[in-house]
Amino acid sequence: MHTIFKRFFYYLTVLFSFLFFAFIISSCTPPDVKETTNSQFFDLEGFLDNQIIQLDKKEITITKKTILQGQKDEQIFKKIDWKDEFAFFYASDINKRQLRDRYKIEKKPQEWIFKTEDEKLIVKEMKIIFNQNITSKSFKNVKEIVIVQKDKNNLYENDRTLIIKVKNGLLESYSIKGSEDVILNEKQGFLVEATVK
């Protein structure tokens, strides 16, 4: 019974920690950023929506590994709430008209890079990597997405790297790795990584 309660509270800790991080990301986005789109950017929200539609049509197995506060856990799912799983990624969408002057945009044949030094913006860099030898930049030709986040003030500092990998137009794996350093508390690292087969 003691072991069951320990695992229950561990899962609660994992859940609340990630909900807190997602809340911080969304609440720290400047209010003038939360609307419309700019075609110069990559439509991350549209990409994620498209992936969910495809994933929901297929029979898949998700193997999810979590490390939080030194505790390791592994679970296998046949079905999962993708909106919740992608919460961090949705919150990282910079496809906003009001952001057009806040990010430097570099577009190479197989790579789009968006960077900012604006301290108010948590998403510091987004990199979209496309399959080689393909001129079309449609969702199905995305190979990898890398998002770097940094959130810092006088009380805490959060760093996160989000990665999505795609194979043949369908999600292959995703991960969120980061750390939280709160004043007067020990720095904590966490990792969530999942593979889809």
mmCIF file of C-alpha atoms in Angstrom:
data_model
loop_
_atom_site.group_PDB
_atom_site.id
_atom_site.type_symbol
_atom_site.label_atom_id
_atom_site.label_comp_id
_atom_site.label_asym_id
_atom_site.label_seq_id
_atom_site.Cartn_x
_atom_site.Cartn_y
_atom_site.Cartn_z
ATOM 1 C CA MET A 1 0.000 0.000 0.000
ATOM 2 C CA HIS A 2 2.853 2.349 0.849
ATOM 3 C CA THR A 3 4.401 1.742 -2.585
ATOM 4 C CA ILE A 4 1.097 2.490 -4.325
ATOM 5 C CA PHE A 5 0.778 5.813 -2.515
ATOM 6 C CA LYS A 6 4.381 6.711 -3.342
ATOM 7 C CA ARG A 7 3.790 6.097 -7.046
ATOM 8 C CA PHE A 8 0.489 7.995 -6.911
ATOM 9 C CA PHE A 9 2.128 11.067 -5.395
ATOM 10 C CA TYR A 10 5.041 10.766 -7.814
ATOM 11 C CA TYR A 11 2.680 10.903 -10.809
ATOM 12 C CA LEU A 12 0.879 13.856 -9.247
ATOM 13 C CA THR A 13 4.213 15.640 -8.877
ATOM 14 C CA VAL A 14 5.049 14.993 -12.539
ATOM 15 C CA LEU A 15 1.638 16.212 -13.688
ATOM 16 C CA PHE A 16 1.616 19.410 -11.630
ATOM 17 C CA SER A 17 5.213 20.231 -12.550
ATOM 18 C CA PHE A 18 4.485 20.135 -16.271
ATOM 19 C CA LEU A 19 1.192 21.990 -15.902
ATOM 20 C CA PHE A 20 3.094 24.673 -14.016
ATOM 21 C CA PHE A 21 5.727 24.937 -16.760
ATOM 22 C CA ALA A 22 3.054 25.164 -19.463
ATOM 23 C CA PHE A 23 1.237 27.870 -17.490
ATOM 24 C CA ILE A 24 4.439 29.861 -17.117
ATOM 25 C CA ILE A 25 5.096 29.697 -20.854
ATOM 26 C CA SER A 26 1.616 30.866 -21.848
ATOM 27 C CA SER A 27 1.222 33.497 -19.136
ATOM 28 C CA CYS A 28 4.582 35.091 -19.920
ATOM 29 C CA THR A 29 3.763 35.650 -23.577
ATOM 30 C CA PRO A 30 3.191 39.392 -24.072
ATOM 31 C CA PRO A 31 -0.554 40.078 -24.502
ATOM 32 C CA ASP A 32 -0.032 41.801 -27.839
ATOM 33 C CA VAL A 33 1.386 38.571 -29.276
ATOM 34 C CA LYS A 34 -1.647 36.327 -28.845
ATOM 35 C CA GLU A 35 -3.362 36.700 -32.198
ATOM 36 C CA THR A 36 -3.226 36.222 -35.980
ATOM 37 C CA THR A 37 -0.393 34.922 -38.135
ATOM 38 C CA ASN A 38 2.567 35.918 -40.240
ATOM 39 C CA SER A 39 3.411 33.866 -43.322
ATOM 40 C CA GLN A 40 7.140 34.421 -42.739
ATOM 41 C CA PHE A 41 6.952 32.048 -39.786
ATOM 42 C CA PHE A 42 6.356 28.317 -39.586
ATOM 43 C CA ASP A 43 2.793 27.348 -38.643
ATOM 44 C CA LEU A 44 3.659 25.170 -35.648
ATOM 45 C CA GLU A 45 0.071 24.981 -34.424
ATOM 46 C CA GLY A 46 -1.123 23.830 -37.836
ATOM 47 C CA PHE A 47 1.675 21.272 -37.997
ATOM 48 C CA LEU A 48 0.742 19.817 -34.596
ATOM 49 C CA ASP A 49 -2.962 19.724 -35.482
ATOM 50 C CA ASN A 50 -2.082 17.870 -38.685
ATOM 51 C CA GLN A 51 0.016 15.335 -36.774
ATOM 52 C CA ILE A 52 -2.801 14.682 -34.298
ATOM 53 C CA ILE A 53 -5.254 13.995 -37.131
ATOM 54 C CA GLN A 54 -2.845 11.465 -38.652
ATOM 55 C CA LEU A 55 -1.912 9.833 -35.337
ATOM 56 C CA ASP A 56 -5.548 9.387 -34.327
ATOM 57 C CA LYS A 57 -6.162 7.389 -37.512
ATOM 58 C CA LYS A 58 -3.385 4.883 -36.870
ATOM 59 C CA GLU A 59 -2.787 2.053 -34.439
ATOM 60 C CA ILE A 60 0.363 3.100 -32.639
ATOM 61 C CA THR A 61 2.310 2.406 -29.472
ATOM 62 C CA ILE A 62 3.835 5.244 -27.465
ATOM 63 C CA THR A 63 6.732 4.444 -25.146
ATOM 64 C CA LYS A 64 7.216 7.344 -22.761
ATOM 65 C CA LYS A 65 10.162 7.772 -20.398
ATOM 66 C CA THR A 66 10.221 10.391 -17.666
ATOM 67 C CA ILE A 67 12.946 11.553 -15.302
ATOM 68 C CA LEU A 68 11.913 14.076 -12.664
ATOM 69 C CA GLN A 69 13.719 14.841 -9.421
ATOM 70 C CA GLY A 70 15.905 11.799 -9.959
ATOM 71 C CA GLN A 71 12.911 9.476 -10.309
ATOM 72 C CA LYS A 72 12.707 7.417 -13.503
ATOM 73 C CA ASP A 73 9.513 6.070 -14.973
ATOM 74 C CA GLU A 74 8.518 4.340 -18.202
ATOM 75 C CA GLN A 75 5.009 3.805 -19.520
ATOM 76 C CA ILE A 76 3.515 2.373 -22.687
ATOM 77 C CA PHE A 77 0.319 3.752 -24.202
ATOM 78 C CA LYS A 78 -1.919 2.712 -27.056
ATOM 79 C CA LYS A 79 -3.872 5.946 -26.864
ATOM 80 C CA ILE A 80 -2.891 9.321 -25.503
ATOM 81 C CA ASP A 81 -4.287 12.863 -25.339
ATOM 82 C CA TRP A 82 -2.070 14.537 -27.916
ATOM 83 C CA LYS A 83 -3.272 18.033 -27.063
ATOM 84 C CA ASP A 84 -1.917 17.535 -23.548
ATOM 85 C CA GLU A 85 1.255 15.849 -24.784
ATOM 86 C CA PHE A 86 1.958 18.727 -27.157
ATOM 87 C CA ALA A 87 1.042 21.468 -24.658
ATOM 88 C CA PHE A 88 4.619 22.763 -24.466
ATOM 89 C CA PHE A 89 4.917 22.745 -28.241
ATOM 90 C CA TYR A 90 1.604 24.530 -28.791
ATOM 91 C CA ALA A 91 2.653 27.175 -26.264
ATOM 92 C CA SER A 92 5.855 27.703 -28.264
ATOM 93 C CA ASP A 93 4.123 28.762 -31.491
ATOM 94 C CA ILE A 94 5.650 32.045 -32.690
ATOM 95 C CA ASN A 95 3.488 32.313 -35.801
ATOM 96 C CA LYS A 96 2.067 35.652 -34.685
ATOM 97 C CA ARG A 97 1.825 38.844 -36.718
ATOM 98 C CA GLN A 98 3.074 40.908 -33.770
ATOM 99 C CA LEU A 99 6.295 38.880 -33.616
ATOM 100 C CA ARG A 100 7.467 39.682 -37.138
ATOM 101 C CA ASP A 101 10.001 42.254 -35.887
ATOM 102 C CA ARG A 102 11.082 40.353 -32.783
ATOM 103 C CA TYR A 103 12.732 37.395 -34.463
ATOM 104 C CA LYS A 104 15.606 37.226 -36.900
ATOM 105 C CA ILE A 105 14.698 34.848 -39.694
ATOM 106 C CA GLU A 106 17.217 32.777 -41.621
ATOM 107 C CA LYS A 107 15.909 30.501 -44.348
ATOM 108 C CA LYS A 108 18.221 27.960 -45.945
ATOM 109 C CA PRO A 109 17.190 25.299 -48.488
ATOM 110 C CA GLN A 110 16.627 22.627 -45.821
ATOM 111 C CA GLU A 111 16.491 24.699 -42.647
ATOM 112 C CA TRP A 112 14.535 27.614 -41.232
ATOM 113 C CA ILE A 113 15.894 29.320 -38.110
ATOM 114 C CA PHE A 114 14.117 31.902 -35.953
ATOM 115 C CA LYS A 115 16.090 33.647 -33.178
ATOM 116 C CA THR A 116 15.473 36.437 -30.707
ATOM 117 C CA GLU A 117 17.335 38.170 -27.898
ATOM 118 C CA ASP A 118 14.150 39.748 -26.537
ATOM 119 C CA GLU A 119 14.129 38.968 -22.802
ATOM 120 C CA LYS A 120 10.326 39.097 -22.695
ATOM 121 C CA LEU A 121 9.999 36.185 -25.111
ATOM 122 C CA ILE A 122 10.530 32.698 -23.733
ATOM 123 C CA VAL A 123 11.067 31.008 -27.099
ATOM 124 C CA LYS A 124 14.625 32.052 -27.930
ATOM 125 C CA GLU A 125 15.139 29.895 -30.981
ATOM 126 C CA MET A 126 13.135 27.662 -33.272
ATOM 127 C CA LYS A 127 14.703 25.527 -35.968
ATOM 128 C CA ILE A 128 12.707 23.701 -38.633
ATOM 129 C CA ILE A 129 14.657 21.063 -40.559
ATOM 130 C CA PHE A 130 13.205 19.732 -43.805
ATOM 131 C CA ASN A 131 13.989 16.550 -45.703
ATOM 132 C CA GLN A 132 16.833 16.929 -48.180
ATOM 133 C CA ASN A 133 16.288 17.328 -51.906
ATOM 134 C CA ILE A 134 12.693 18.451 -51.393
ATOM 135 C CA THR A 135 11.783 21.983 -52.411
ATOM 136 C CA SER A 136 8.265 21.932 -50.957
ATOM 137 C CA LYS A 137 8.106 23.108 -47.343
ATOM 138 C CA SER A 138 4.766 21.463 -46.562
ATOM 139 C CA PHE A 139 4.107 19.764 -43.212
ATOM 140 C CA LYS A 140 4.772 16.295 -44.649
ATOM 141 C CA ASN A 141 8.335 17.310 -45.536
ATOM 142 C CA VAL A 142 9.316 18.363 -42.014
ATOM 143 C CA LYS A 143 12.096 16.199 -40.583
ATOM 144 C CA GLU A 144 12.773 17.788 -37.205
ATOM 145 C CA ILE A 145 11.725 20.734 -35.043
ATOM 146 C CA VAL A 146 13.978 22.086 -32.283
ATOM 147 C CA ILE A 147 12.769 24.756 -29.861
ATOM 148 C CA VAL A 148 14.973 26.432 -27.249
ATOM 149 C CA GLN A 149 13.294 28.236 -24.358
ATOM 150 C CA LYS A 150 14.681 30.354 -21.560
ATOM 151 C CA ASP A 151 12.684 32.061 -18.839
ATOM 152 C CA LYS A 152 14.561 34.090 -16.244
ATOM 153 C CA ASN A 153 13.843 36.618 -13.515
ATOM 154 C CA ASN A 154 15.133 37.439 -10.029
ATOM 155 C CA LEU A 155 13.441 34.385 -8.481
ATOM 156 C CA TYR A 156 13.963 31.572 -10.953
ATOM 157 C CA GLU A 157 15.540 30.482 -14.210
ATOM 158 C CA ASN A 158 14.040 27.848 -16.498
ATOM 159 C CA ASP A 159 15.699 26.306 -19.537
ATOM 160 C CA ARG A 160 14.018 23.858 -21.901
ATOM 161 C CA THR A 161 14.776 22.219 -25.223
ATOM 162 C CA LEU A 162 11.855 20.717 -27.120
ATOM 163 C CA ILE A 163 12.430 18.363 -30.027
ATOM 164 C CA ILE A 164 10.075 16.692 -32.479
ATOM 165 C CA LYS A 165 11.354 14.151 -35.008
ATOM 166 C CA VAL A 166 9.312 13.076 -38.002
ATOM 167 C CA LYS A 167 9.710 10.158 -40.400
ATOM 168 C CA ASN A 168 7.728 9.840 -43.627
ATOM 169 C CA GLY A 169 5.480 12.688 -42.544
ATOM 170 C CA LEU A 170 4.490 11.110 -39.213
ATOM 171 C CA LEU A 171 5.714 11.714 -35.674
ATOM 172 C CA GLU A 172 8.585 9.401 -34.757
ATOM 173 C CA SER A 173 9.643 10.830 -31.378
ATOM 174 C CA TYR A 174 9.454 13.901 -29.175
ATOM 175 C CA SER A 175 11.278 15.087 -26.091
ATOM 176 C CA ILE A 176 11.368 17.890 -23.551
ATOM 177 C CA LYS A 177 14.560 18.370 -21.578
ATOM 178 C CA GLY A 178 15.231 21.160 -19.139
ATOM 179 C CA SER A 179 15.992 22.468 -15.703
ATOM 180 C CA GLU A 180 14.446 24.747 -13.120
ATOM 181 C CA ASP A 181 16.587 26.817 -10.781
ATOM 182 C CA VAL A 182 14.533 28.532 -8.088
ATOM 183 C CA ILE A 183 16.193 30.824 -5.563
ATOM 184 C CA LEU A 184 16.980 29.087 -2.247
ATOM 185 C CA ASN A 185 16.184 25.685 -3.817
ATOM 186 C CA GLU A 186 18.397 23.114 -5.469
ATOM 187 C CA LYS A 187 18.423 23.148 -9.260
ATOM 188 C CA GLN A 188 16.183 20.421 -10.675
ATOM 189 C CA GLY A 189 16.451 18.803 -14.079
ATOM 190 C CA PHE A 190 13.785 16.871 -15.937
ATOM 191 C CA LEU A 191 13.417 14.861 -19.104
ATOM 192 C CA VAL A 192 10.447 13.497 -20.999
ATOM 193 C CA GLU A 193 11.067 11.511 -24.148
ATOM 194 C CA ALA A 194 8.704 9.365 -26.142
ATOM 195 C CA THR A 195 8.886 7.209 -29.234
ATOM 196 C CA VAL A 196 5.986 6.359 -31.503
ATOM 197 C CA LYS A 197 5.768 3.078 -33.401
#
